[in-house]
Amino acid sequence: MFAVVLVPHQTSTGDLVLPLVAAVAAVAVAAYASVRRRLRAATRTTPGGMLPTVVPLDELDRRARRLLVETDDCVRTSREELGRAAEAFGDAAVRECAEAVEFAAVELAQAFRLRQRFDDGEGQARGLLEEVVERCEAAGRRLDAQAPEFDRIRALERTAGEALERAEARLREVTARVPEADRTLAEMRARYALSACLPVAGHDDQAKDRLLFAATVLHRARQAMGDGATDDAVALLRAAEAATDQATVLVDGVGRLAADLTAAADRLPTALTDMEADFAEARGLLGTDTARAIAHAESAVARVREERNGEGPYDPVGALRRIEQVALGLDRALHRVARGSGAPGRLERAVLVARSTVGAAADHVTTHRGAVGWEARTRLAEAERRLRGAVNTAVPPVPAPADALADAREADAFAREARRLAERDVRTYGTPYGEGLWTGGAVFGGILLEARHGPGGHGGPASFGGPATRGRRDGGELFRTAPAESRPWLGNTDPAPRTDSATPPPGP
């Protein structure tokens, strides 16, 4: 405790002391609040009102991992449903909800950045994990607080008929795009190497899986509306909307990759020419010490040229990636900052490769988020952050800054790692075709919350909101037993659900 004695007749001294006391008190209060906030994240209160105990680091780590996945799912679902509400009622009507989603997205992005730093061994481990927990919980609370207002605006229980008509129209629109996506995918497979097409492998079957699920539940929603079971109709409608959205992502991904491959093929001749100019420059500057490095680079570029000029299929995006790797090696051999004769074009090409890889990884995580864990999501978030850095730094025609090129390369590397980890998670998760065979794709996509919570979970679709509110539309038994109209697709004519290990329908 501090005691301040004021002398009444010394007016000038009192005038100086009072502001000083107030300032010290303000700093003390701020420091105390900060300590309490950090203490709450790192401690728990034991039964009986005992003093809080420090949470073990491994327990804090598990909590942070769980919250990253949970919060990421909340933000993704909230953003998707917000888009539908804005389409129906206008941006102005959902402004506050949009602000809540943006706040949550920013907090989540910071949490992922902190998690990446923890994984890289940067900073103080406990402090990083505590802040991850704090930011995820803040994001969830903001979305939970906004959920009632969102429900008031969208009012699905009152507007289910109109929403159902929009959902059916959207389903027809996306279904009509599937044949074109099939043709595009077939053309890519015929023209390019297998590695070029792998980012969208299975997109056609997965899109059809989501659309068939959507059609099935929309049909049942119509029946529920006719029976006066509005709550059931709304739960089915929400699941159909989410499934149609994911089908759209999958179909769009095919078209985007085709455009990326075409763009990469168009830029490849210039990339090869720029490398020849760099080789000529390097030969004029170097002695014999680095001649070996130049010879290795020339050999790698020659192989890319042979692949491009050959009759067989090749991978244009992969070729641009390899050329950038060669250019990076040449930079290091010359002990120089990246500044080759084609520097502006070099950055443009590196960003093209990164955008293609990041986009494909993001699509995969989005449409498989029921199975994808924290690690893949963290790497994807870092890839997206690095890509933003590369794009924001690039100011053509000024020569490409080294940090922009580095960001583009790292974005590509992190995205490829995110995709690898996501695929591993999906394989580990197994095949979600058990009691509810027809919901397998919806489980993989995280459309049904049962994908996360197991057999005792909500069993219904995810909705706008945070962890406490996103499962408010409990589907009950709606999604646990395959409806009769879906059984021809399942190859199951038995009245009881299948529990054998027969091959599931086409899906992820």
Coordinates of N, CA and C in Angstrom, one line a residue, residues 7 13 31 41 93 112 157 187 320 412-413 450 456 493:
V7 N -0.2 18.3 1.9 CA -0.2 19.5 2.9 C -1.2 20.5 2.4
T13 N 2.0 22.2 -4.6 CA 2.5 20.8 -4.5 C 1.3 19.8 -4.6
A31 N -2.3 -2.7 -15.6 CA -1.4 -3.8 -15.4 C -2.1 -5.0 -14.7
A41 N -6.6 -17.3 -18.7 CA -6.3 -18.2 -19.8 C -5.4 -19.3 -19.4
A93 N -28.8 -4.9 -44.1 CA -29.6 -5.7 -43.1 C -28.7 -6.5 -42.2
F112 N -4.0 -18.3 -35.5 CA -3.3 -19.2 -36.4 C -1.8 -18.7 -36.5
E157 N -37.6 -19.9 -39.8 CA -38.8 -20.5 -39.3 C -40.0 -19.8 -40.0
E187 N -10.5 -32.9 -70.3 CA -9.6 -32.2 -71.2 C -8.2 -32.0 -70.4
L320 N 6.8 -24.0 -63.8 CA 7.1 -22.6 -63.2 C 7.7 -22.7 -61.8
D412 N 3.5 -21.0 -51.4 CA 3.3 -22.2 -52.2 C 3.7 -23.4 -51.3
A413 N 4.9 -23.3 -50.6 CA 5.3 -24.4 -49.8 C 4.4 -24.7 -48.6
E450 N -22.4 -33.8 -36.4 CA -22.0 -35.1 -35.9 C -20.6 -35.5 -36.3
G456 N -23.0 -39.2 -30.4 CA -23.8 -38.5 -29.4 C -23.9 -37.0 -29.6
T493 N -31.3 -52.0 -50.8 CA -32.7 -52.1 -50.9 C -33.3 -52.7 -49.6

